[in-house]
Amino acid sequence: GLAERNVGTDFIEDIVQRIFKALAKNGISVFLVSQASSENSTSIGVRNADADLACEVLNEEFAKEIEMGEISPIQAEKNLATVAIVGENMKHTPGIAGKLFGTLGRNGINVIACAQGASETNISFVVDSKSLRKSLNVIHDSFFLSEYQVLNLFIVEMVDTMCRKQAATACIDFN
């Protein structure tokens, strides 16, 4: 992420462009992006097999900025899992994100990163892999056993993410 330094939006746009360009040049695909403007930080999710190379490539790309203290060194957070809830009717139903994150918080599950697409049909979030099964269970109970059943939601898990990911995926139909 970026150091605690107030930087302009041009700097942030340049950083993001350079991240994707450097990773693409090295054949590394990004499957999740979470950007917090208030902290001027960007988190990315890549395949498990690409984690070490992604950090190496990005630390090399931003060596000058790291040396100057403008950016903190890039590090992989390991043993994480990405969960996505997907449903066409989500964008027309207020409160889905609140219910999701409230359910996780009440059950002691810490969300490390989150992202929602512009289509509003998908909310992805990252948790410690030790919390994956509990996350899936409490989300299922919260949505399946509630008035939200009509959303036709799916839960998708992607194991070991944020610079680590394995190709394990499971879907649960809430209909």
Tab-separated table of C-alpha atoms in Angstrom:
chain	number	residue	atom	x	y	z
A	1	GLY	CA	0.000	0.000	0.000
A	2	LEU	CA	0.947	3.617	-0.003
A	3	ALA	CA	2.613	5.313	2.942
A	4	GLU	CA	0.564	7.643	5.157
A	5	ARG	CA	1.278	10.632	2.984
A	6	ASN	CA	-1.302	12.836	1.360
A	7	VAL	CA	-0.815	12.442	-2.382
A	8	GLY	CA	-2.718	13.856	-5.335
A	9	THR	CA	-5.099	11.931	-7.557
A	10	ASP	CA	-2.695	12.138	-10.506
A	11	PHE	CA	-0.141	10.237	-8.427
A	12	ILE	CA	-2.727	7.577	-7.495
A	13	GLU	CA	-3.866	7.152	-11.117
A	14	ASP	CA	-0.240	6.745	-12.188
A	15	ILE	CA	0.347	4.145	-9.464
A	16	VAL	CA	-2.688	2.071	-10.458
A	17	GLN	CA	-1.762	2.211	-14.137
A	18	ARG	CA	1.780	1.116	-13.356
A	19	ILE	CA	0.561	-1.748	-11.138
A	20	PHE	CA	-1.571	-3.258	-13.895
A	21	LYS	CA	0.977	-2.622	-16.634
A	22	ALA	CA	3.819	-4.255	-14.671
A	23	LEU	CA	1.712	-7.273	-13.725
A	24	ALA	CA	0.326	-7.730	-17.250
A	25	LYS	CA	3.830	-7.500	-18.718
A	26	ASN	CA	4.748	-10.451	-16.499
A	27	GLY	CA	1.625	-12.480	-17.305
A	28	ILE	CA	0.040	-11.989	-13.870
A	29	SER	CA	-3.756	-11.711	-13.797
A	30	VAL	CA	-5.545	-9.759	-11.084
A	31	PHE	CA	-8.923	-11.139	-9.973
A	32	LEU	CA	-9.766	-8.651	-7.213
A	33	VAL	CA	-9.018	-4.961	-6.689
A	34	SER	CA	-9.885	-3.018	-3.551
A	35	GLN	CA	-8.914	0.635	-3.447
A	36	ALA	CA	-9.442	2.911	-0.450
A	37	SER	CA	-9.147	6.547	-1.450
A	38	SER	CA	-9.105	7.779	2.135
A	39	GLU	CA	-5.965	5.749	2.802
A	40	ASN	CA	-4.541	6.052	-0.717
A	41	SER	CA	-4.038	2.285	-0.762
A	42	THR	CA	-4.706	-0.456	-3.280
A	43	SER	CA	-5.033	-4.176	-2.553
A	44	ILE	CA	-4.992	-6.743	-5.324
A	45	GLY	CA	-5.758	-10.447	-5.479
A	46	VAL	CA	-3.640	-12.710	-7.677
A	47	ARG	CA	-3.253	-16.462	-8.127
A	48	ASN	CA	-1.290	-18.320	-5.468
A	49	ALA	CA	1.320	-19.305	-8.045
A	50	ASP	CA	1.864	-15.621	-8.946
A	51	ALA	CA	2.100	-14.144	-5.430
A	52	ASP	CA	5.863	-14.024	-5.005
A	53	LEU	CA	6.482	-12.867	-8.568
A	54	ALA	CA	3.800	-10.163	-8.221
A	55	CYS	CA	5.508	-8.743	-5.129
A	56	GLU	CA	8.912	-8.923	-6.783
A	57	VAL	CA	7.656	-7.201	-9.951
A	58	LEU	CA	5.846	-4.454	-8.041
A	59	ASN	CA	8.721	-3.782	-5.652
A	60	GLU	CA	10.982	-3.461	-8.685
A	61	GLU	CA	8.499	-1.212	-10.519
A	62	PHE	CA	8.219	1.114	-7.518
A	63	ALA	CA	11.798	0.873	-6.226
A	64	LYS	CA	12.358	4.629	-6.592
A	65	GLU	CA	9.129	5.539	-4.746
A	66	ILE	CA	9.856	2.971	-2.020
A	67	GLU	CA	13.357	4.396	-1.559
A	68	MET	CA	11.935	7.939	-1.322
A	69	GLY	CA	9.335	6.830	1.251
A	70	GLU	CA	6.384	7.625	-1.016
A	71	ILE	CA	5.227	4.003	-1.120
A	72	SER	CA	5.610	1.198	1.402
A	73	PRO	CA	7.206	-2.026	0.141
A	74	ILE	CA	4.641	-4.392	-1.408
A	75	GLN	CA	4.069	-7.569	0.587
A	76	ALA	CA	1.820	-10.577	0.132
A	77	GLU	CA	-0.780	-11.382	2.764
A	78	LYS	CA	-1.159	-15.129	2.773
A	79	ASN	CA	-3.690	-17.717	3.949
A	80	LEU	CA	-6.654	-15.629	2.838
A	81	ALA	CA	-9.899	-16.513	1.087
A	82	THR	CA	-12.120	-14.476	-1.221
A	83	VAL	CA	-15.878	-14.930	-1.059
A	84	ALA	CA	-18.320	-13.415	-3.544
A	85	ILE	CA	-22.061	-13.138	-3.276
A	86	VAL	CA	-23.670	-12.784	-6.664
A	87	GLY	CA	-27.286	-12.038	-7.529
A	88	GLU	CA	-29.034	-10.195	-10.348
A	89	ASN	CA	-31.626	-8.597	-8.061
A	90	MET	CA	-29.034	-7.265	-5.594
A	91	LYS	CA	-28.880	-3.864	-7.298
A	92	HIS	CA	-32.614	-3.343	-6.738
A	93	THR	CA	-32.604	-4.466	-3.094
A	94	PRO	CA	-31.294	-1.933	-0.553
A	95	GLY	CA	-29.429	-3.271	2.460
A	96	ILE	CA	-27.675	-6.299	0.989
A	97	ALA	CA	-24.145	-5.032	1.732
A	98	GLY	CA	-25.228	-3.916	5.210
A	99	LYS	CA	-26.769	-7.299	5.952
A	100	LEU	CA	-23.674	-9.091	4.605
A	101	PHE	CA	-21.072	-7.125	6.544
A	102	GLY	CA	-23.279	-6.898	9.651
A	103	THR	CA	-23.655	-10.682	9.640
A	104	LEU	CA	-19.907	-11.175	9.315
A	105	GLY	CA	-19.125	-8.635	12.067
A	106	ARG	CA	-21.657	-10.048	14.518
A	107	ASN	CA	-20.019	-13.438	14.044
A	108	GLY	CA	-16.504	-12.150	14.700
A	109	ILE	CA	-15.327	-12.429	11.092
A	110	ASN	CA	-12.896	-9.691	10.059
A	111	VAL	CA	-13.136	-8.445	6.470
A	112	ILE	CA	-9.640	-7.673	5.127
A	113	ALA	CA	-10.716	-6.155	1.785
A	114	CYS	CA	-13.905	-5.783	-0.224
A	115	ALA	CA	-15.034	-4.762	-3.703
A	116	GLN	CA	-18.298	-4.305	-5.572
A	117	GLY	CA	-18.639	-4.091	-9.333
A	118	ALA	CA	-20.402	-1.242	-11.099
A	119	SER	CA	-23.222	-3.611	-12.082
A	120	GLU	CA	-24.009	-4.069	-8.356
A	121	THR	CA	-24.601	-7.779	-8.900
A	122	ASN	CA	-21.495	-8.947	-7.027
A	123	ILE	CA	-19.892	-8.159	-3.680
A	124	SER	CA	-16.514	-9.791	-3.082
A	125	PHE	CA	-14.663	-9.755	0.209
A	126	VAL	CA	-11.488	-11.235	1.646
A	127	VAL	CA	-11.196	-13.019	4.998
A	128	ASP	CA	-8.591	-15.119	6.761
A	129	SER	CA	-8.800	-18.639	5.326
A	130	LYS	CA	-9.486	-19.972	8.847
A	131	SER	CA	-12.760	-17.988	8.752
A	132	LEU	CA	-13.883	-19.264	5.342
A	133	ARG	CA	-16.214	-22.085	6.431
A	134	LYS	CA	-17.790	-19.940	9.155
A	135	SER	CA	-18.231	-17.079	6.647
A	136	LEU	CA	-20.029	-19.328	4.184
A	137	ASN	CA	-22.254	-20.795	6.895
A	138	VAL	CA	-23.326	-17.482	8.464
A	139	ILE	CA	-23.959	-15.869	5.064
A	140	HIS	CA	-26.024	-18.861	3.995
A	141	ASP	CA	-28.053	-18.734	7.208
A	142	SER	CA	-28.490	-14.971	7.021
A	143	PHE	CA	-29.729	-14.861	3.439
A	144	PHE	CA	-31.249	-18.297	2.898
A	145	LEU	CA	-33.306	-18.186	6.071
A	146	SER	CA	-34.569	-14.635	5.454
A	147	GLU	CA	-36.704	-12.473	3.170
A	148	TYR	CA	-33.722	-12.200	0.792
A	149	GLN	CA	-34.227	-15.737	-0.606
A	150	VAL	CA	-35.822	-14.311	-3.739
A	151	LEU	CA	-32.514	-12.741	-4.802
A	152	ASN	CA	-31.193	-16.009	-6.278
A	153	LEU	CA	-27.840	-15.363	-4.636
A	154	PHE	CA	-24.788	-17.507	-5.122
A	155	ILE	CA	-21.793	-17.701	-2.809
A	156	VAL	CA	-18.478	-18.299	-4.525
A	157	GLU	CA	-15.284	-18.989	-2.620
A	158	MET	CA	-11.764	-18.593	-3.957
A	159	VAL	CA	-9.187	-19.915	-1.520
A	160	ASP	CA	-5.824	-18.338	-0.566
A	161	THR	CA	-6.058	-14.909	-2.138
A	162	MET	CA	-4.660	-11.377	-2.072
A	163	CYS	CA	-1.474	-12.322	-3.857
A	164	ARG	CA	-2.445	-15.972	-3.283
A	165	LYS	CA	-5.254	-17.958	-4.852
A	166	GLN	CA	-5.994	-21.591	-5.575
A	167	ALA	CA	-8.552	-22.694	-8.108
A	168	ALA	CA	-11.048	-24.021	-5.556
A	169	THR	CA	-14.520	-22.657	-6.256
A	170	ALA	CA	-17.871	-23.623	-4.807
A	171	CYS	CA	-21.319	-22.232	-5.573
A	172	ILE	CA	-24.418	-22.415	-3.450
A	173	ASP	CA	-27.770	-21.534	-5.013
A	174	PHE	CA	-29.971	-19.692	-2.537
A	175	ASN	CA	-33.168	-20.257	-4.492
